[in-house]
Amino acid sequence: MKDFGYLLQNFFTHKDKLAPAEQLPGTMFTPLHFVVAGILLAFVIVGAILVHKKERMIKPLFIVLWATVTVLEVVKITWESTTGNEVCLEVAGILPLYPCSIFMYAMPFAIWGKGWMKKMACGYVCTLGLLGGSVNFFYPMTVLYRYSIISFSAMHSMFYHAVMLFTCLTMLLSGYHRYNRVKSAWDLLLPCIPTMILSIPANVVNYTVPADYMFFRGTSAFLPALFGDMEKIWITLIIYALYIIIPACFYLPSFISQKIKMARKTVA
């Protein structure tokens, strides 16, 4: 088993050149992982509670966090592509075309957008962004299967998804975004628009390389067991439907409530 000093010395070492995962402290669900994740989660919760009442701080802080995670994403892709045994751009897996990648593209509209564009971007952050950030923060299997939590790759992933959770929590606590006041089907569909837009380049790559960005081909995680031998095109259509339905569910109680109120007014 390697020691903590080894982790610090190899903080920027690519997984191709690290000791085997079983020799690394701080991999998935080890005490070191829990400690670091716990500290980050505390910062997320306490930070959102402290910031949400300071309205003037929210937008500047969102700008700084968005710029930081975007720059770090470019750094991570460059680092991952140039420090392994093979120097190449792994098109099938390293491009920022994942559900959580949408955060980088949506935040400028959440920060500077107006009207439905702002509502659309915040809708992503507080629905699929919340779900994706939570899953990857609490179950970071994509990085901790091979890296220690004390590594550039793992810390980048944990920080990125912690920022997603912080942003969502701050939006909801401050009233920057709400799940209520949903009066039309258009309001239900707004949060899925960023996902639909990114799905276009994602599926171009998926059906060219091939790859499984945004899970549209059903070859990632537990999806092969779920879909079996189903044709890829049907899997893609099912995933599209889920990307529309899941965000809408967050706003459905408000939509139903508004419809009931309108019906009562009509009867009265």
Short mmCIF file of N, CA and C in Angstrom, two decimals, residues 25-184:
data_model
loop_
_atom_site.label_atom_id
_atom_site.label_comp_id
_atom_site.label_asym_id
_atom_site.label_seq_id
_atom_site.Cartn_x
_atom_site.Cartn_y
_atom_site.Cartn_z
N PRO A 25 -4.24 4.72 -1.45
CA PRO A 25 -5.20 5.19 -0.44
C PRO A 25 -6.16 6.20 -1.09
N GLY A 26 -7.38 6.25 -0.60
CA GLY A 26 -8.30 7.28 -1.06
C GLY A 26 -9.08 6.96 -2.30
N THR A 27 -9.12 5.69 -2.69
CA THR A 27 -9.98 5.32 -3.81
C THR A 27 -11.42 5.20 -3.31
N MET A 28 -12.29 4.64 -4.14
CA MET A 28 -13.73 4.67 -3.89
C MET A 28 -14.12 4.12 -2.52
N PHE A 29 -14.86 4.93 -1.74
CA PHE A 29 -15.44 4.55 -0.45
C PHE A 29 -14.39 4.12 0.58
N THR A 30 -13.24 4.72 0.54
CA THR A 30 -12.23 4.52 1.59
C THR A 30 -12.33 5.67 2.58
N PRO A 31 -11.76 5.54 3.77
CA PRO A 31 -11.85 6.63 4.75
C PRO A 31 -11.38 7.98 4.22
N LEU A 32 -10.28 7.99 3.45
CA LEU A 32 -9.77 9.24 2.92
C LEU A 32 -10.77 9.87 1.95
N HIS A 33 -11.42 9.05 1.14
CA HIS A 33 -12.46 9.55 0.23
C HIS A 33 -13.59 10.20 1.03
N PHE A 34 -14.05 9.54 2.08
CA PHE A 34 -15.15 10.07 2.88
C PHE A 34 -14.78 11.39 3.56
N VAL A 35 -13.54 11.49 4.04
CA VAL A 35 -13.10 12.71 4.72
C VAL A 35 -13.09 13.89 3.75
N VAL A 36 -12.46 13.70 2.60
CA VAL A 36 -12.37 14.79 1.62
C VAL A 36 -13.75 15.17 1.10
N ALA A 37 -14.57 14.17 0.78
CA ALA A 37 -15.93 14.45 0.30
C ALA A 37 -16.75 15.17 1.36
N GLY A 38 -16.58 14.75 2.62
CA GLY A 38 -17.31 15.40 3.72
C GLY A 38 -16.94 16.86 3.87
N ILE A 39 -15.65 17.16 3.75
CA ILE A 39 -15.19 18.55 3.85
C ILE A 39 -15.77 19.38 2.71
N LEU A 40 -15.72 18.85 1.50
CA LEU A 40 -16.27 19.57 0.35
C LEU A 40 -17.77 19.80 0.50
N LEU A 41 -18.48 18.77 0.95
CA LEU A 41 -19.93 18.90 1.12
C LEU A 41 -20.27 19.95 2.17
N ALA A 42 -19.47 20.02 3.24
CA ALA A 42 -19.69 21.03 4.26
C ALA A 42 -19.51 22.43 3.68
N PHE A 43 -18.48 22.60 2.83
CA PHE A 43 -18.28 23.89 2.17
C PHE A 43 -19.47 24.25 1.28
N VAL A 44 -20.01 23.25 0.57
CA VAL A 44 -21.16 23.49 -0.31
C VAL A 44 -22.36 23.97 0.49
N ILE A 45 -22.70 23.26 1.55
CA ILE A 45 -23.90 23.57 2.32
C ILE A 45 -23.74 24.89 3.08
N VAL A 46 -22.64 25.01 3.83
CA VAL A 46 -22.42 26.23 4.62
C VAL A 46 -22.26 27.44 3.69
N GLY A 47 -21.53 27.25 2.58
CA GLY A 47 -21.33 28.34 1.64
C GLY A 47 -22.64 28.84 1.06
N ALA A 48 -23.51 27.92 0.65
CA ALA A 48 -24.81 28.31 0.08
C ALA A 48 -25.66 29.03 1.11
N ILE A 49 -25.64 28.56 2.35
CA ILE A 49 -26.43 29.19 3.42
C ILE A 49 -25.93 30.62 3.68
N LEU A 50 -24.62 30.80 3.67
CA LEU A 50 -24.05 32.12 3.94
C LEU A 50 -24.25 33.09 2.78
N VAL A 51 -24.17 32.56 1.55
CA VAL A 51 -24.19 33.43 0.37
C VAL A 51 -25.60 33.81 -0.05
N HIS A 52 -26.57 32.94 0.16
CA HIS A 52 -27.87 33.14 -0.48
C HIS A 52 -28.59 34.41 -0.03
N LYS A 53 -28.24 34.95 1.14
CA LYS A 53 -28.87 36.17 1.61
C LYS A 53 -28.15 37.43 1.12
N LYS A 54 -26.98 37.24 0.53
CA LYS A 54 -26.19 38.38 0.05
C LYS A 54 -26.35 38.48 -1.47
N GLU A 55 -27.43 39.12 -1.86
CA GLU A 55 -27.84 39.13 -3.27
C GLU A 55 -26.76 39.66 -4.20
N ARG A 56 -26.03 40.69 -3.76
CA ARG A 56 -25.01 41.29 -4.61
C ARG A 56 -23.83 40.37 -4.88
N MET A 57 -23.64 39.38 -4.01
CA MET A 57 -22.52 38.46 -4.16
C MET A 57 -22.82 37.31 -5.12
N ILE A 58 -24.09 37.01 -5.31
CA ILE A 58 -24.46 35.77 -6.00
C ILE A 58 -23.98 35.76 -7.45
N LYS A 59 -24.32 36.77 -8.21
CA LYS A 59 -23.94 36.77 -9.62
C LYS A 59 -22.43 36.81 -9.82
N PRO A 60 -21.67 37.69 -9.12
CA PRO A 60 -20.21 37.66 -9.26
C PRO A 60 -19.61 36.32 -8.89
N LEU A 61 -20.15 35.68 -7.84
CA LEU A 61 -19.64 34.38 -7.43
C LEU A 61 -19.93 33.33 -8.49
N PHE A 62 -21.12 33.36 -9.07
CA PHE A 62 -21.45 32.44 -10.15
C PHE A 62 -20.49 32.62 -11.33
N ILE A 63 -20.15 33.87 -11.64
CA ILE A 63 -19.23 34.14 -12.76
C ILE A 63 -17.86 33.53 -12.48
N VAL A 64 -17.35 33.74 -11.27
CA VAL A 64 -16.04 33.22 -10.90
C VAL A 64 -16.03 31.69 -10.94
N LEU A 65 -17.06 31.08 -10.38
CA LEU A 65 -17.12 29.62 -10.36
C LEU A 65 -17.26 29.04 -11.76
N TRP A 66 -18.12 29.65 -12.57
CA TRP A 66 -18.28 29.18 -13.95
C TRP A 66 -16.97 29.29 -14.73
N ALA A 67 -16.30 30.42 -14.62
CA ALA A 67 -15.03 30.61 -15.32
C ALA A 67 -13.98 29.62 -14.83
N THR A 68 -13.96 29.36 -13.54
CA THR A 68 -12.97 28.44 -12.97
C THR A 68 -13.17 27.02 -13.47
N VAL A 69 -14.42 26.52 -13.42
CA VAL A 69 -14.65 25.14 -13.84
C VAL A 69 -14.44 24.98 -15.35
N THR A 70 -14.74 26.04 -16.11
CA THR A 70 -14.54 25.97 -17.56
C THR A 70 -13.07 25.91 -17.91
N VAL A 71 -12.26 26.75 -17.28
CA VAL A 71 -10.81 26.72 -17.51
C VAL A 71 -10.23 25.40 -17.06
N LEU A 72 -10.65 24.92 -15.90
CA LEU A 72 -10.14 23.65 -15.40
C LEU A 72 -10.52 22.48 -16.30
N GLU A 73 -11.68 22.57 -16.94
CA GLU A 73 -12.09 21.51 -17.87
C GLU A 73 -11.14 21.45 -19.07
N VAL A 74 -10.76 22.61 -19.58
CA VAL A 74 -9.80 22.66 -20.69
C VAL A 74 -8.44 22.12 -20.23
N VAL A 75 -8.03 22.51 -19.04
CA VAL A 75 -6.75 22.03 -18.49
C VAL A 75 -6.79 20.51 -18.32
N LYS A 76 -7.92 20.01 -17.80
CA LYS A 76 -8.04 18.56 -17.58
C LYS A 76 -7.97 17.78 -18.87
N ILE A 77 -8.67 18.25 -19.90
CA ILE A 77 -8.66 17.57 -21.20
C ILE A 77 -7.25 17.57 -21.79
N THR A 78 -6.57 18.71 -21.69
CA THR A 78 -5.20 18.82 -22.20
C THR A 78 -4.27 17.90 -21.43
N TRP A 79 -4.38 17.92 -20.12
CA TRP A 79 -3.54 17.08 -19.26
C TRP A 79 -3.79 15.59 -19.55
N GLU A 80 -5.06 15.21 -19.59
CA GLU A 80 -5.41 13.80 -19.83
C GLU A 80 -4.90 13.33 -21.19
N SER A 81 -4.88 14.23 -22.18
CA SER A 81 -4.51 13.85 -23.54
C SER A 81 -3.01 13.81 -23.77
N THR A 82 -2.24 14.44 -22.89
CA THR A 82 -0.80 14.59 -23.16
C THR A 82 0.12 13.91 -22.15
N THR A 83 -0.43 13.37 -21.06
CA THR A 83 0.45 12.84 -20.01
C THR A 83 0.38 11.32 -19.87
N GLY A 84 -0.48 10.66 -20.63
CA GLY A 84 -0.59 9.20 -20.55
C GLY A 84 0.45 8.50 -21.40
N ASN A 85 0.32 7.20 -21.51
CA ASN A 85 1.26 6.43 -22.34
C ASN A 85 1.14 6.79 -23.81
N GLU A 86 -0.08 7.18 -24.23
CA GLU A 86 -0.29 7.62 -25.60
C GLU A 86 -0.74 9.08 -25.60
N VAL A 87 -0.10 9.90 -26.39
CA VAL A 87 -0.47 11.30 -26.51
C VAL A 87 -1.50 11.42 -27.62
N CYS A 88 -2.76 11.58 -27.23
CA CYS A 88 -3.84 11.66 -28.21
C CYS A 88 -5.09 12.20 -27.55
N LEU A 89 -6.01 12.68 -28.37
CA LEU A 89 -7.31 13.12 -27.89
C LEU A 89 -8.28 11.96 -28.01
N GLU A 90 -8.71 11.42 -26.88
CA GLU A 90 -9.61 10.26 -26.89
C GLU A 90 -11.04 10.74 -27.17
N VAL A 91 -11.35 10.85 -28.45
CA VAL A 91 -12.62 11.43 -28.87
C VAL A 91 -13.81 10.68 -28.28
N ALA A 92 -13.68 9.39 -28.08
CA ALA A 92 -14.81 8.58 -27.62
C ALA A 92 -15.15 8.78 -26.15
N GLY A 93 -14.31 9.52 -25.40
CA GLY A 93 -14.63 9.62 -23.98
C GLY A 93 -14.27 10.91 -23.29
N ILE A 94 -13.43 11.74 -23.89
CA ILE A 94 -12.90 12.89 -23.16
C ILE A 94 -13.56 14.20 -23.53
N LEU A 95 -14.35 14.25 -24.57
CA LEU A 95 -14.98 15.50 -24.98
C LEU A 95 -16.03 15.94 -23.96
N PRO A 96 -16.22 17.24 -23.77
CA PRO A 96 -17.21 17.73 -22.79
C PRO A 96 -18.63 17.66 -23.34
N LEU A 97 -19.09 16.43 -23.52
CA LEU A 97 -20.42 16.19 -24.09
C LEU A 97 -21.27 15.31 -23.17
N TYR A 98 -21.05 15.44 -21.88
CA TYR A 98 -21.78 14.66 -20.90
C TYR A 98 -22.93 15.49 -20.31
N PRO A 99 -23.89 14.86 -19.64
CA PRO A 99 -24.98 15.64 -19.04
C PRO A 99 -24.48 16.75 -18.11
N CYS A 100 -23.42 16.46 -17.35
CA CYS A 100 -22.90 17.48 -16.44
C CYS A 100 -22.12 18.56 -17.18
N SER A 101 -21.64 18.27 -18.38
CA SER A 101 -20.93 19.29 -19.16
C SER A 101 -21.83 20.45 -19.52
N ILE A 102 -23.13 20.19 -19.59
CA ILE A 102 -24.10 21.23 -19.96
C ILE A 102 -24.01 22.41 -19.00
N PHE A 103 -23.58 22.14 -17.76
CA PHE A 103 -23.45 23.20 -16.77
C PHE A 103 -22.59 24.36 -17.30
N MET A 104 -21.48 24.03 -17.96
CA MET A 104 -20.59 25.07 -18.49
C MET A 104 -21.26 25.90 -19.57
N TYR A 105 -22.10 25.26 -20.38
CA TYR A 105 -22.75 25.96 -21.48
C TYR A 105 -24.00 26.71 -21.04
N ALA A 106 -24.64 26.23 -19.98
CA ALA A 106 -25.90 26.85 -19.52
C ALA A 106 -25.66 28.05 -18.60
N MET A 107 -24.57 28.02 -17.82
CA MET A 107 -24.38 29.05 -16.81
C MET A 107 -24.31 30.47 -17.36
N PRO A 108 -23.68 30.73 -18.52
CA PRO A 108 -23.72 32.12 -19.02
C PRO A 108 -25.14 32.65 -19.20
N PHE A 109 -26.08 31.78 -19.61
CA PHE A 109 -27.47 32.19 -19.76
C PHE A 109 -28.14 32.36 -18.40
N ALA A 110 -27.73 31.54 -17.42
CA ALA A 110 -28.27 31.68 -16.07
C ALA A 110 -27.77 32.97 -15.42
N ILE A 111 -26.56 33.39 -15.79
CA ILE A 111 -25.95 34.58 -15.18
C ILE A 111 -26.40 35.87 -15.87
N TRP A 112 -26.31 35.88 -17.21
CA TRP A 112 -26.58 37.11 -17.95
C TRP A 112 -27.89 37.09 -18.75
N GLY A 113 -28.52 35.93 -18.83
CA GLY A 113 -29.73 35.82 -19.61
C GLY A 113 -30.92 36.50 -18.95
N LYS A 114 -31.95 36.73 -19.75
CA LYS A 114 -33.20 37.34 -19.26
C LYS A 114 -34.38 36.46 -19.66
N GLY A 115 -35.46 36.61 -18.94
CA GLY A 115 -36.71 35.94 -19.31
C GLY A 115 -36.57 34.43 -19.42
N TRP A 116 -37.11 33.90 -20.52
CA TRP A 116 -37.16 32.45 -20.67
C TRP A 116 -35.78 31.84 -20.82
N MET A 117 -34.80 32.60 -21.34
CA MET A 117 -33.46 32.05 -21.50
C MET A 117 -32.81 31.80 -20.13
N LYS A 118 -32.99 32.75 -19.23
CA LYS A 118 -32.47 32.56 -17.87
C LYS A 118 -33.21 31.42 -17.18
N LYS A 119 -34.52 31.38 -17.35
CA LYS A 119 -35.32 30.32 -16.73
C LYS A 119 -34.94 28.95 -17.27
N MET A 120 -34.65 28.88 -18.56
CA MET A 120 -34.21 27.64 -19.20
C MET A 120 -32.91 27.14 -18.60
N ALA A 121 -31.91 28.04 -18.48
CA ALA A 121 -30.60 27.65 -17.97
C ALA A 121 -30.66 27.26 -16.50
N CYS A 122 -31.35 28.08 -15.71
CA CYS A 122 -31.50 27.75 -14.29
C CYS A 122 -32.29 26.45 -14.13
N GLY A 123 -33.25 26.23 -15.03
CA GLY A 123 -34.02 25.00 -14.99
C GLY A 123 -33.15 23.78 -15.15
N TYR A 124 -32.18 23.84 -16.07
CA TYR A 124 -31.23 22.72 -16.20
C TYR A 124 -30.44 22.54 -14.91
N VAL A 125 -29.87 23.65 -14.39
CA VAL A 125 -29.02 23.57 -13.20
C VAL A 125 -29.75 22.93 -12.04
N CYS A 126 -31.03 23.27 -11.89
CA CYS A 126 -31.80 22.82 -10.72
C CYS A 126 -32.57 21.52 -10.96
N THR A 127 -32.37 20.87 -12.09
CA THR A 127 -33.02 19.57 -12.35
C THR A 127 -31.96 18.53 -12.72
N LEU A 128 -31.65 18.41 -14.00
CA LEU A 128 -30.64 17.44 -14.42
C LEU A 128 -29.27 17.79 -13.84
N GLY A 129 -28.99 19.08 -13.70
CA GLY A 129 -27.74 19.49 -13.09
C GLY A 129 -27.64 19.03 -11.64
N LEU A 130 -28.74 19.18 -10.92
CA LEU A 130 -28.79 18.72 -9.53
C LEU A 130 -28.61 17.21 -9.44
N LEU A 131 -29.30 16.47 -10.30
CA LEU A 131 -29.20 15.01 -10.28
C LEU A 131 -27.80 14.55 -10.69
N GLY A 132 -27.29 15.10 -11.79
CA GLY A 132 -25.97 14.70 -12.26
C GLY A 132 -24.87 15.08 -11.29
N GLY A 133 -24.96 16.29 -10.72
CA GLY A 133 -23.97 16.71 -9.74
C GLY A 133 -23.99 15.83 -8.50
N SER A 134 -25.19 15.47 -8.05
CA SER A 134 -25.32 14.62 -6.85
C SER A 134 -24.74 13.23 -7.08
N VAL A 135 -25.12 12.61 -8.20
CA VAL A 135 -24.64 11.26 -8.49
C VAL A 135 -23.12 11.22 -8.58
N ASN A 136 -22.55 12.17 -9.31
CA ASN A 136 -21.10 12.16 -9.51
C ASN A 136 -20.32 12.64 -8.30
N PHE A 137 -20.96 13.40 -7.43
CA PHE A 137 -20.29 13.82 -6.19
C PHE A 137 -20.29 12.68 -5.17
N PHE A 138 -21.43 12.05 -4.99
CA PHE A 138 -21.55 11.02 -3.95
C PHE A 138 -21.11 9.64 -4.44
N TYR A 139 -21.05 9.45 -5.75
CA TYR A 139 -20.62 8.15 -6.29
C TYR A 139 -19.68 8.39 -7.47
N PRO A 140 -18.48 8.92 -7.20
CA PRO A 140 -17.55 9.30 -8.28
C PRO A 140 -16.78 8.12 -8.86
N MET A 141 -17.51 7.12 -9.28
CA MET A 141 -16.89 5.89 -9.76
C MET A 141 -16.05 6.11 -11.01
N THR A 142 -16.39 7.09 -11.81
CA THR A 142 -15.67 7.29 -13.07
C THR A 142 -14.21 7.69 -12.85
N VAL A 143 -13.90 8.28 -11.70
CA VAL A 143 -12.51 8.66 -11.43
C VAL A 143 -11.88 7.83 -10.31
N LEU A 144 -12.64 7.52 -9.26
CA LEU A 144 -12.04 6.85 -8.10
C LEU A 144 -11.87 5.35 -8.29
N TYR A 145 -12.25 4.82 -9.45
CA TYR A 145 -11.94 3.41 -9.72
C TYR A 145 -10.47 3.25 -10.03
N ARG A 146 -9.81 4.37 -10.42
CA ARG A 146 -8.40 4.27 -10.81
C ARG A 146 -7.51 5.31 -10.15
N TYR A 147 -8.09 6.38 -9.66
CA TYR A 147 -7.33 7.43 -9.00
C TYR A 147 -7.66 7.49 -7.52
N SER A 148 -6.74 8.04 -6.72
CA SER A 148 -7.04 8.41 -5.34
C SER A 148 -7.76 9.74 -5.34
N ILE A 149 -8.50 10.01 -4.28
CA ILE A 149 -9.15 11.30 -4.14
C ILE A 149 -8.10 12.41 -4.11
N ILE A 150 -6.89 12.09 -3.67
CA ILE A 150 -5.79 13.05 -3.67
C ILE A 150 -5.06 12.93 -5.00
N SER A 151 -5.68 13.47 -6.03
CA SER A 151 -5.10 13.48 -7.38
C SER A 151 -5.78 14.59 -8.16
N PHE A 152 -5.13 15.07 -9.19
CA PHE A 152 -5.71 16.16 -9.98
C PHE A 152 -7.03 15.73 -10.61
N SER A 153 -7.07 14.55 -11.21
CA SER A 153 -8.27 14.10 -11.89
C SER A 153 -9.45 14.00 -10.94
N ALA A 154 -9.23 13.38 -9.77
CA ALA A 154 -10.32 13.20 -8.82
C ALA A 154 -10.75 14.53 -8.20
N MET A 155 -9.79 15.37 -7.84
CA MET A 155 -10.14 16.64 -7.24
C MET A 155 -10.86 17.55 -8.23
N HIS A 156 -10.47 17.46 -9.51
CA HIS A 156 -11.19 18.22 -10.53
C HIS A 156 -12.65 17.79 -10.59
N SER A 157 -12.87 16.48 -10.63
CA SER A 157 -14.24 15.96 -10.71
C SER A 157 -15.05 16.34 -9.48
N MET A 158 -14.46 16.17 -8.29
CA MET A 158 -15.19 16.49 -7.07
C MET A 158 -15.50 17.98 -6.99
N PHE A 159 -14.55 18.81 -7.37
CA PHE A 159 -14.76 20.26 -7.32
C PHE A 159 -15.84 20.67 -8.32
N TYR A 160 -15.76 20.13 -9.53
CA TYR A 160 -16.73 20.47 -10.58
C TYR A 160 -18.15 20.17 -10.12
N HIS A 161 -18.36 18.97 -9.59
CA HIS A 161 -19.70 18.58 -9.19
C HIS A 161 -20.13 19.26 -7.89
N ALA A 162 -19.17 19.61 -7.03
CA ALA A 162 -19.49 20.40 -5.84
C ALA A 162 -19.97 21.79 -6.24
N VAL A 163 -19.35 22.37 -7.26
CA VAL A 163 -19.79 23.68 -7.76
C VAL A 163 -21.21 23.58 -8.31
N MET A 164 -21.53 22.50 -9.01
CA MET A 164 -22.88 22.31 -9.51
C MET A 164 -23.89 22.28 -8.36
N LEU A 165 -23.56 21.54 -7.30
CA LEU A 165 -24.47 21.44 -6.15
C LEU A 165 -24.60 22.78 -5.43
N PHE A 166 -23.47 23.47 -5.26
CA PHE A 166 -23.50 24.78 -4.61
C PHE A 166 -24.35 25.77 -5.39
N THR A 167 -24.18 25.78 -6.70
CA THR A 167 -24.92 26.71 -7.55
C THR A 167 -26.42 26.44 -7.46
N CYS A 168 -26.80 25.18 -7.56
CA CYS A 168 -28.22 24.82 -7.47
C CYS A 168 -28.79 25.20 -6.11
N LEU A 169 -28.09 24.85 -5.05
CA LEU A 169 -28.58 25.14 -3.70
C LEU A 169 -28.71 26.64 -3.47
N THR A 170 -27.74 27.40 -3.96
CA THR A 170 -27.79 28.86 -3.81
C THR A 170 -28.96 29.45 -4.60
N MET A 171 -29.18 28.95 -5.81
CA MET A 171 -30.31 29.42 -6.62
C MET A 171 -31.63 29.20 -5.91
N LEU A 172 -31.80 28.01 -5.33
CA LEU A 172 -33.08 27.67 -4.71
C LEU A 172 -33.28 28.40 -3.39
N LEU A 173 -32.23 28.53 -2.58
CA LEU A 173 -32.35 29.21 -1.28
C LEU A 173 -32.59 30.70 -1.46
N SER A 174 -31.97 31.28 -2.48
CA SER A 174 -32.06 32.73 -2.68
C SER A 174 -33.29 33.16 -3.47
N GLY A 175 -33.95 32.21 -4.11
CA GLY A 175 -35.06 32.56 -4.99
C GLY A 175 -34.60 32.96 -6.38
N TYR A 176 -33.32 32.78 -6.66
CA TYR A 176 -32.79 33.03 -8.01
C TYR A 176 -33.55 32.18 -9.03
N HIS A 177 -33.98 31.00 -8.57
CA HIS A 177 -34.83 30.13 -9.39
C HIS A 177 -35.80 29.40 -8.47
N ARG A 178 -36.98 29.11 -8.98
CA ARG A 178 -38.00 28.42 -8.19
C ARG A 178 -38.66 27.34 -9.04
N TYR A 179 -39.22 26.35 -8.35
CA TYR A 179 -39.95 25.29 -9.04
C TYR A 179 -41.43 25.63 -9.21
N ASN A 180 -41.86 26.78 -8.73
CA ASN A 180 -43.29 27.11 -8.79
C ASN A 180 -43.58 28.11 -9.91
N ARG A 181 -44.79 28.61 -9.93
CA ARG A 181 -45.27 29.56 -10.94
C ARG A 181 -45.18 28.98 -12.36
N VAL A 182 -45.48 27.71 -12.47
CA VAL A 182 -45.46 27.03 -13.77
C VAL A 182 -46.89 26.98 -14.30
N LYS A 183 -47.14 27.71 -15.38
CA LYS A 183 -48.51 27.86 -15.87
C LYS A 183 -48.78 27.17 -17.20
N SER A 184 -47.74 26.79 -17.92
CA SER A 184 -47.96 26.23 -19.26
C SER A 184 -47.03 25.06 -19.52
#
